[in-house]
Tab-separated table of C-alpha atoms and ligand atoms in Angstrom:
chain	number	residue	atom	x	y	z
A	1	MET	CA	0.000	0.000	0.000
A	2	SER	CA	1.398	3.398	-0.904
A	3	LYS	CA	2.034	5.881	1.859
A	4	ALA	CA	-0.508	8.568	2.688
A	5	ARG	CA	0.699	12.107	2.565
A	6	TYR	CA	0.710	14.111	5.798
A	7	ILE	CA	0.601	17.862	5.268
A	8	MET	CA	0.612	20.080	8.311
A	9	VAL	CA	0.032	23.809	7.908
A	10	GLY	CA	0.958	25.998	10.869
A	11	GLY	CA	0.955	29.700	11.563
A	12	PHE	CA	-0.397	32.030	14.179
A	13	LEU	CA	-4.090	32.411	14.997
A	14	GLY	CA	-5.900	34.076	12.106
A	15	ALA	CA	-3.129	33.700	9.505
A	16	GLY	CA	-5.399	31.807	7.117
A	17	LYS	CA	-4.608	28.135	7.821
A	18	THR	CA	-8.171	26.858	7.527
A	19	THR	CA	-8.767	28.846	4.343
A	20	ALA	CA	-5.507	27.549	2.861
A	21	LEU	CA	-6.230	23.935	3.807
A	22	LEU	CA	-9.572	24.207	2.096
A	23	ARG	CA	-7.788	25.375	-1.062
A	24	LEU	CA	-5.417	22.420	-0.884
A	25	ALA	CA	-8.304	20.037	-0.217
A	26	GLU	CA	-10.132	21.326	-3.303
A	27	ARG	CA	-7.028	20.868	-5.448
A	28	PHE	CA	-6.376	17.321	-4.289
A	29	HIS	CA	-10.031	16.497	-4.698
A	30	ALA	CA	-9.984	17.848	-8.256
A	31	ASP	CA	-6.985	15.574	-8.928
A	32	GLY	CA	-9.059	12.604	-7.821
A	33	LEU	CA	-7.342	12.186	-4.475
A	34	LYS	CA	-9.169	11.468	-1.252
A	35	VAL	CA	-8.615	14.031	1.451
A	36	GLY	CA	-9.069	13.839	5.230
A	37	LEU	CA	-8.864	16.959	7.358
A	38	ILE	CA	-7.792	17.200	10.971
A	39	THR	CA	-8.574	20.253	13.084
A	40	ASN	CA	-7.229	20.812	16.544
A	41	ASP	CA	-8.169	22.946	19.482
A	42	GLN	CA	-7.798	23.159	23.234
A	43	SER	CA	-11.528	22.637	23.582
A	44	VAL	CA	-14.721	21.615	21.823
A	45	GLY	CA	-17.052	23.628	19.593
A	46	LEU	CA	-14.904	24.676	16.669
A	47	VAL	CA	-15.729	27.128	13.946
A	48	ASP	CA	-13.044	25.530	11.746
A	49	THR	CA	-14.658	22.088	11.874
A	50	THR	CA	-18.063	23.532	10.996
A	51	LEU	CA	-16.568	25.446	8.106
A	52	LEU	CA	-14.564	22.560	6.641
A	53	ALA	CA	-17.394	20.077	7.071
A	54	SER	CA	-19.737	22.474	5.255
A	55	HIS	CA	-17.568	21.882	2.175
A	56	ASP	CA	-18.294	18.163	2.426
A	57	PHE	CA	-14.785	17.073	3.298
A	58	PRO	CA	-14.413	14.516	6.077
A	59	VAL	CA	-13.073	16.237	9.185
A	60	GLU	CA	-11.888	14.883	12.492
A	61	GLU	CA	-11.550	17.296	15.374
A	62	ILE	CA	-8.939	16.763	18.069
A	63	THR	CA	-10.019	18.631	21.169
A	64	GLY	CA	-8.805	19.022	24.712
A	65	GLY	CA	-5.193	19.750	23.818
A	66	CYS	CA	-2.821	20.188	20.906
A	67	PHE	CA	-1.482	17.273	18.796
A	68	CYS	CA	1.991	17.795	20.203
A	69	CYS	CA	0.671	17.049	23.687
A	70	LYS	CA	-1.844	14.416	22.545
A	71	PHE	CA	0.163	12.710	19.860
A	72	GLY	CA	-1.931	9.554	20.067
A	73	SER	CA	-5.065	11.524	19.219
A	74	LEU	CA	-3.511	12.499	15.907
A	75	THR	CA	-2.968	8.932	14.791
A	76	ASP	CA	-6.408	8.031	16.193
A	77	ALA	CA	-7.952	10.817	14.095
A	78	ALA	CA	-6.125	9.510	11.027
A	79	ALA	CA	-7.395	5.994	11.786
A	80	LYS	CA	-10.960	7.264	12.120
A	81	LEU	CA	-10.749	9.099	8.825
A	82	SER	CA	-9.513	5.844	7.303
A	83	GLU	CA	-12.380	3.680	8.594
A	84	VAL	CA	-14.200	3.528	5.286
A	85	GLU	CA	-11.336	4.218	2.934
A	86	ARG	CA	-7.949	5.629	3.772
A	87	PRO	CA	-7.409	9.204	2.512
A	88	ASP	CA	-4.491	9.739	0.132
A	89	VAL	CA	-3.756	13.022	1.828
A	90	PHE	CA	-4.179	14.116	5.431
A	91	LEU	CA	-4.335	17.867	5.930
A	92	ALA	CA	-3.775	18.903	9.514
A	93	GLU	CA	-4.181	22.270	11.170
A	94	PRO	CA	-2.402	22.630	14.496
A	95	VAL	CA	-3.469	25.110	17.167
A	96	GLY	CA	-2.356	28.611	16.131
A	97	SER	CA	-0.542	29.314	19.389
A	98	CYS	CA	1.564	26.134	19.163
A	99	THR	CA	5.129	25.863	18.047
A	100	ASP	CA	7.934	23.257	18.032
A	101	LEU	CA	5.657	21.106	15.875
A	102	THR	CA	8.401	19.674	13.725
A	103	ALA	CA	10.156	18.136	16.728
A	104	THR	CA	6.985	17.075	18.500
A	105	VAL	CA	4.766	15.960	15.628
A	106	ALA	CA	6.484	15.630	12.250
A	107	TYR	CA	9.644	13.834	13.393
A	108	PRO	CA	7.881	11.414	15.771
A	109	LEU	CA	5.334	10.662	13.068
A	110	ARG	CA	8.136	9.773	10.689
A	111	ARG	CA	10.025	7.760	13.315
A	112	LEU	CA	6.990	5.776	14.494
A	113	TYR	CA	4.816	5.600	11.385
A	114	GLY	CA	7.236	6.380	8.575
A	115	ASP	CA	6.049	3.261	6.742
A	116	GLN	CA	2.522	4.737	6.548
A	117	TYR	CA	3.097	8.438	5.959
A	118	SER	CA	5.183	10.610	3.734
A	119	ILE	CA	5.619	13.921	5.505
A	120	ALA	CA	5.539	17.182	3.597
A	121	PRO	CA	7.716	20.200	4.368
A	122	PHE	CA	6.191	22.252	7.168
A	123	SER	CA	4.491	25.483	6.085
A	124	VAL	CA	3.927	28.414	8.379
A	125	LEU	CA	1.434	30.984	7.171
A	126	VAL	CA	1.548	34.615	8.211
A	127	ASP	CA	-0.879	37.492	8.068
A	128	PRO	CA	1.142	40.337	6.520
A	129	VAL	CA	-0.140	43.167	8.716
A	130	ARG	CA	0.463	41.157	11.872
A	131	ALA	CA	3.929	40.106	10.641
A	132	GLU	CA	4.953	43.674	9.739
A	133	ARG	CA	4.182	44.777	13.268
A	134	ILE	CA	5.920	41.878	14.927
A	135	LEU	CA	9.042	42.244	12.790
A	136	GLY	CA	9.161	45.990	13.438
A	137	LEU	CA	8.373	47.056	9.883
A	138	ALA	CA	5.203	48.876	10.884
A	139	GLU	CA	3.755	50.614	13.913
A	140	GLY	CA	0.630	49.357	15.573
A	141	LYS	CA	-0.598	47.343	18.490
A	142	SER	CA	0.692	43.839	18.861
A	143	PHE	CA	1.137	41.181	21.517
A	144	SER	CA	3.401	41.139	24.551
A	145	PRO	CA	6.955	39.811	24.219
A	146	LYS	CA	6.239	36.228	25.328
A	147	VAL	CA	3.486	35.836	22.744
A	148	VAL	CA	5.818	37.359	20.147
A	149	TYR	CA	8.367	34.736	21.254
A	150	ILE	CA	5.959	31.987	20.148
A	151	TYR	CA	5.247	33.798	16.903
A	152	ARG	CA	8.947	34.007	16.065
A	153	LYS	CA	9.584	30.374	17.048
A	154	GLN	CA	6.895	29.372	14.563
A	155	LEU	CA	8.830	31.142	11.828
A	156	GLU	CA	12.139	29.690	12.991
A	157	GLU	CA	10.936	26.135	12.464
A	158	ALA	CA	9.237	26.714	9.106
A	159	ASP	CA	10.457	24.966	5.982
A	160	VAL	CA	8.245	27.278	3.964
A	161	ILE	CA	6.958	30.655	5.170
A	162	VAL	CA	3.894	31.722	3.227
A	163	VAL	CA	2.919	35.362	3.462
A	164	ASN	CA	-0.805	34.982	2.989
A	165	LYS	CA	-3.467	37.639	2.242
A	166	LEU	CA	-1.404	38.993	-0.622
A	167	ASP	CA	-4.555	40.817	-1.734
A	168	THR	CA	-4.429	43.045	1.362
A	169	LEU	CA	-0.972	44.575	0.986
A	170	ASP	CA	0.559	46.723	-1.748
A	171	PRO	CA	3.436	45.122	-3.677
A	172	GLY	CA	6.124	47.374	-2.177
A	173	ARG	CA	5.250	46.476	1.388
A	174	MET	CA	4.858	42.834	0.429
A	175	ALA	CA	8.363	42.780	-1.062
A	176	GLY	CA	9.769	44.484	2.045
A	177	LEU	CA	8.139	41.956	4.317
A	178	MET	CA	9.298	38.983	2.254
A	179	ALA	CA	12.873	40.296	2.214
A	180	LYS	CA	12.814	40.778	5.995
A	181	LEU	CA	11.490	37.250	6.543
A	182	ALA	CA	14.127	35.793	4.233
A	183	THR	CA	16.894	37.583	6.153
A	184	GLU	CA	15.630	36.737	9.619
A	185	PHE	CA	14.603	33.163	8.872
A	186	PRO	CA	17.141	32.008	6.288
A	187	GLN	CA	16.248	28.308	6.724
A	188	ALA	CA	12.857	28.871	5.099
A	189	LYS	CA	11.723	29.352	1.565
A	190	VAL	CA	9.551	32.512	1.585
A	191	LEU	CA	6.480	32.640	-0.653
A	192	MET	CA	3.396	34.784	-0.947
A	193	MET	CA	-0.173	33.749	-1.629
A	194	SER	CA	-3.784	34.703	-1.297
A	195	ALA	CA	-5.582	31.657	0.041
A	196	ARG	CA	-8.872	33.477	-0.201
A	197	GLU	CA	-8.484	34.493	-3.835
A	198	GLY	CA	-6.547	31.393	-4.813
A	199	THR	CA	-3.549	33.282	-6.195
A	200	HIS	CA	-0.069	31.704	-6.107
A	201	VAL	CA	-1.455	28.553	-4.525
A	202	ASP	CA	0.327	26.534	-7.238
A	203	ALA	CA	3.764	27.703	-6.160
A	204	TRP	CA	2.980	26.836	-2.567
A	205	ALA	CA	1.615	23.404	-3.479
A	206	GLU	CA	4.801	22.796	-5.467
A	207	ALA	CA	7.019	23.901	-2.555
A	208	ILE	CA	5.412	21.333	-0.241
A	209	SER	CA	5.189	18.520	-2.752
A	210	GLY	CA	8.391	16.775	-1.644
A	211	GLU	CA	9.462	15.152	1.578
A	212	GLN	CA	10.401	17.226	4.622
A	213	VAL	CA	14.175	17.369	5.017
A	214	ALA	CA	15.203	16.721	8.606
A	215	ARG	CA	17.390	19.252	10.389
A	216	PRO	CA	18.088	19.884	14.070
A	217	ALA	CA	15.010	21.003	15.999
A	218	ILE	CA	14.779	24.631	17.094
A	219	ALA	CA	16.066	25.639	20.498
A	220	ILE	CA	13.080	26.604	22.599
A	221	ASP	CA	12.509	27.573	26.195
A	222	TYR	CA	9.315	25.831	27.283
A	223	ASP	CA	8.938	28.172	30.274
A	224	VAL	CA	8.689	31.207	28.028
A	225	TYR	CA	6.493	29.267	25.570
A	226	ALA	CA	4.129	28.247	28.395
A	227	ASP	CA	3.975	31.809	29.733
A	228	GLY	CA	3.234	33.107	26.242
A	229	GLU	CA	0.413	30.623	25.747
A	230	ALA	CA	-0.985	31.489	29.164
A	231	LEU	CA	-1.241	35.164	28.203
A	232	LEU	CA	-3.869	34.227	25.636
A	233	GLY	CA	-7.442	33.803	26.714
A	234	TRP	CA	-9.748	31.423	24.826
A	235	VAL	CA	-13.518	31.366	24.710
A	236	ASN	CA	-15.590	28.719	22.922
A	237	LEU	CA	-19.306	29.378	22.947
A	238	THR	CA	-22.233	27.595	21.313
A	239	ALA	CA	-25.722	29.094	21.427
A	240	GLY	CA	-29.116	28.611	19.877
A	241	VAL	CA	-30.553	31.861	18.534
A	242	THR	CA	-34.273	32.049	17.861
A	243	GLY	CA	-36.309	34.865	16.346
A	244	THR	CA	-40.006	35.569	16.643
A	245	GLY	CA	-40.163	35.248	12.849
A	246	VAL	CA	-37.466	35.144	10.191
A	247	PHE	CA	-34.490	37.485	10.591
A	248	ASP	CA	-31.282	38.380	8.774
A	249	GLY	CA	-28.549	36.130	10.209
A	250	ASN	CA	-25.750	37.951	8.391
A	251	GLU	CA	-26.764	41.185	10.070
A	252	PHE	CA	-26.971	39.408	13.397
A	253	VAL	CA	-23.415	38.088	13.140
A	254	ALA	CA	-22.073	41.420	11.860
A	255	LYS	CA	-23.553	43.302	14.796
A	256	LEU	CA	-22.252	40.746	17.275
A	257	MET	CA	-18.735	40.961	15.810
A	258	THR	CA	-18.718	44.766	15.637
A	259	ASP	CA	-20.009	45.264	19.154
A	260	LEU	CA	-17.699	42.684	20.697
A	261	HIS	CA	-14.740	44.158	18.818
A	262	ALA	CA	-15.633	47.615	20.183
A	263	LYS	CA	-15.849	46.268	23.727
A	264	LEU	CA	-12.484	44.493	23.565
A	265	SER	CA	-10.843	47.415	21.831
A	266	ALA	CA	-12.039	49.803	24.568
A	267	GLN	CA	-10.270	47.545	27.092
A	268	GLY	CA	-7.038	47.638	25.073
A	269	ILE	CA	-7.277	43.896	24.433
A	270	GLU	CA	-5.472	42.589	21.339
A	271	VAL	CA	-7.603	40.081	19.463
A	272	ALA	CA	-5.701	37.236	17.832
A	273	HIS	CA	-8.771	35.687	16.201
A	274	LEU	CA	-12.490	36.110	16.713
A	275	LYS	CA	-14.577	33.831	14.505
A	276	VAL	CA	-18.262	33.098	14.374
A	277	THR	CA	-20.356	30.659	12.373
A	278	PHE	CA	-24.130	30.800	12.258
A	279	ALA	CA	-26.077	27.930	10.697
A	280	PRO	CA	-29.864	27.692	10.427
A	281	PHE	CA	-31.391	24.692	12.178
A	282	GLU	CA	-33.767	24.401	9.230
A	283	ASP	CA	-31.141	24.337	6.441
A	284	ALA	CA	-27.944	22.355	6.873
A	285	ASN	CA	-26.397	23.822	3.723
A	286	ASP	CA	-26.569	27.499	4.569
A	287	LEU	CA	-23.866	29.122	6.691
A	288	ALA	CA	-22.540	32.522	7.754
A	289	VAL	CA	-18.885	32.851	8.758
A	290	MET	CA	-17.242	36.033	10.022
A	291	ASN	CA	-13.704	36.647	11.216
A	292	LEU	CA	-11.684	39.380	12.861
A	293	THR	CA	-7.948	38.804	13.105
A	294	ARG	CA	-6.725	41.888	14.976
A	295	THR	CA	-8.009	44.695	17.143
A	296	GLY	CA	-8.541	47.663	14.855
A	297	GLY	CA	-9.159	45.382	11.862
A	298	THR	CA	-12.494	44.988	10.137
A	299	PRO	CA	-14.731	41.980	10.753
A	300	GLU	CA	-15.075	40.164	7.444
A	301	ALA	CA	-17.675	37.747	6.177
A	302	SER	CA	-16.173	34.797	4.311
A	303	HIS	CA	-19.556	33.028	3.909
A	304	GLU	CA	-22.975	34.647	3.990
A	305	LEU	CA	-26.355	33.084	4.628
A	306	GLN	CA	-28.405	32.935	1.454
A	307	GLU	CA	-31.753	33.076	3.210
A	308	PRO	CA	-33.218	34.710	6.304
A	309	LEU	CA	-33.610	32.211	9.128
A	310	GLU	CA	-35.945	31.499	12.027
A	311	SER	CA	-33.423	29.936	14.353
A	312	GLY	CA	-29.900	28.649	14.192
A	313	GLU	CA	-26.796	27.503	15.962
A	314	LEU	CA	-24.140	30.086	16.578
A	315	ILE	CA	-20.559	29.094	17.388
A	316	LEU	CA	-18.123	31.727	18.596
A	317	ASN	CA	-14.400	31.155	19.116
A	318	LEU	CA	-12.378	34.015	20.570
A	319	ARG	CA	-8.636	34.021	21.131
A	320	ALA	CA	-7.229	37.254	22.523
A	321	GLU	CA	-4.566	38.521	24.880
A	322	GLY	CA	-6.777	39.089	27.886
A	323	ASP	CA	-8.341	37.541	30.969
A	324	PRO	CA	-10.482	34.597	29.826
A	325	GLU	CA	-13.230	35.334	32.356
A	326	TYR	CA	-13.531	38.873	31.070
A	327	LEU	CA	-13.532	37.637	27.463
A	328	LYS	CA	-16.295	35.168	28.279
A	329	THR	CA	-18.437	37.782	30.001
A	330	ALA	CA	-17.939	40.177	27.096
A	331	ALA	CA	-18.896	37.488	24.564
A	332	VAL	CA	-22.018	36.338	26.421
A	333	GLU	CA	-23.167	39.891	27.158
A	334	THR	CA	-22.693	41.030	23.591
A	335	LEU	CA	-24.570	38.010	22.298
A	336	THR	CA	-27.469	38.726	24.651
A	337	GLU	CA	-27.500	42.421	23.718
A	338	THR	CA	-27.420	41.605	20.009
A	339	ALA	CA	-30.345	39.217	20.378
A	340	THR	CA	-32.342	41.666	22.499
A	341	ALA	CA	-31.776	44.487	20.007
A	342	GLY	CA	-33.035	42.313	17.151
A	343	GLY	CA	-35.975	40.754	18.986
A	344	GLN	CA	-34.325	37.302	19.166
A	345	THR	CA	-33.427	35.150	22.119
A	346	ALA	CA	-29.997	33.591	22.577
A	347	ASP	CA	-29.743	30.435	24.591
A	348	VAL	CA	-26.131	29.616	25.480
A	349	GLU	CA	-25.723	25.828	25.336
A	350	HIS	CA	-22.039	25.655	26.040
A	351	VAL	CA	-19.460	28.225	27.016
A	352	GLU	CA	-15.999	27.892	28.401
A	353	ALA	CA	-13.076	30.188	28.887
A	354	PHE	CA	-9.529	29.308	29.804
A	355	ARG	CA	-5.864	29.901	29.190
A	356	PRO	CA	-4.023	27.115	27.388
A	357	GLY	CA	-2.069	24.998	29.862
A	358	ARG	CA	1.656	24.397	29.732
A	359	PRO	CA	2.609	22.429	26.622
A	360	VAL	CA	4.036	19.028	27.555
A	361	PRO	CA	4.769	17.169	24.318
A	362	THR	CA	4.231	13.425	24.167
A	363	HIS	CA	7.392	13.034	22.087
A	364	ARG	CA	10.203	15.379	21.196
A	365	ASP	CA	12.725	14.307	18.580
A	366	ALA	CA	15.395	16.978	18.627
B	401	LIG	N1	-7.954	39.064	2.488
B	401	LIG	C1	-7.663	37.798	2.734
B	401	LIG	N2	-8.185	37.197	3.803
B	401	LIG	C2	-7.869	35.909	4.030
B	401	LIG	C3	-7.014	35.186	3.190
B	401	LIG	N3	-6.885	33.929	3.688
B	401	LIG	C4	-7.644	33.889	4.803
B	401	LIG	N4	-8.245	35.087	4.997
B	401	LIG	C5	-9.179	35.470	6.055
B	401	LIG	O1	-8.508	35.511	7.300
B	401	LIG	C6	-9.387	35.125	8.343
B	401	LIG	C7	-8.770	33.977	9.136
B	401	LIG	O2	-8.669	32.853	8.284
B	401	LIG	P1	-8.583	31.371	8.825
B	401	LIG	O3	-8.363	30.507	7.640
B	401	LIG	O4	-9.729	31.094	9.701
B	401	LIG	O5	-7.258	31.477	9.716
B	401	LIG	P2	-6.597	30.420	10.744
B	401	LIG	O6	-6.928	30.903	12.117
B	401	LIG	O7	-5.132	30.499	10.495
B	401	LIG	O8	-7.164	29.075	10.412
B	401	LIG	C8	-10.690	34.761	7.663
B	401	LIG	O9	-11.521	35.904	7.667
B	401	LIG	C9	-10.277	34.443	6.244
B	401	LIG	O10	-11.308	34.655	5.300
B	401	LIG	C10	-6.473	35.843	2.050
B	401	LIG	O11	-5.729	35.307	1.267
B	401	LIG	N5	-6.852	37.148	1.888
B	402	LIG	MG1	-8.211	27.765	11.604
């Protein structure tokens, strides 16, 4: 039996990993290959899973910790995706605040299951505006130093750095950013792409078509990494929203995003990623998706509901540098206010808020 391909796409929260994986999945599918997707989060109730599944690709969600710390769950997810027929390609999205993934996931996978998988070079995607700020090319609010430490470690371990969202930056700034990345992270091939618009995806696909070349793992201080992760607050919320008649779900999500953004911004909280999906209970094929990837950015709709709805399930995932309890309160309050303003009721079915715990990898092959 030929080996399955394992393609892992990293990058900080909001860089465009899920969007890019969907592009890759579509390409492989068009080539007649079977694809299995693996999403990962510290907890349950994921926008990414809802989004990928809405495109009819099989998705397994690994929750309750990152693959690096729950290595067995990764191979279990692959086994589950293979129950009916083994995918030719596994596309895996690690948690956006994780790093050291080559040493803790890719190398152990090759060592333990190298007969089953061929492992692609590791891509790390970046959002250009976020990267410009972190690398000191542009002014603007960013994260504290320990979170920036994680961000830079992600770039240090990349085989391929992909500056995504090419459509959002003028060519001069894009060239400046790519040159800076190439100088600071000389081990990586630096590419640009727009996952959303599908531009330059070919060059990226080509760059990750071979086998990952092993090199010594990055040097990393797990105390600083753990502190950096603990500065980020996470909220996962699932709620049923019901109107008295039909209402505009796109407007509902837009108001929720805008008002929550305003609240967090007023507190000086830097958002890493706020994402919301809203799916009608009555129509499994309709979906709204909105994202905000930095404080001061603009919430953007990547999918819009085609029809007004009567009731639906709303999933909100927020990752921001702030106290998780405050983030949770802000999210629940804003949801309630949005519903009240529109004459709907919001019934929170599940909500949790936490800081990611210290990463303790199952394996680490230096
Ligand atoms: N303008 C633009 N937005 C993008 C692009 N790729 C992703 N995005 C948007 O960035 C946001 C975060 O994307 P997502 O794939 O969820 O990021 P992840 O957190 O890394 O998985 C979403 O609003 C996407 O639509 C791109 O190439 N251009
Ligand atoms: Mg994602």
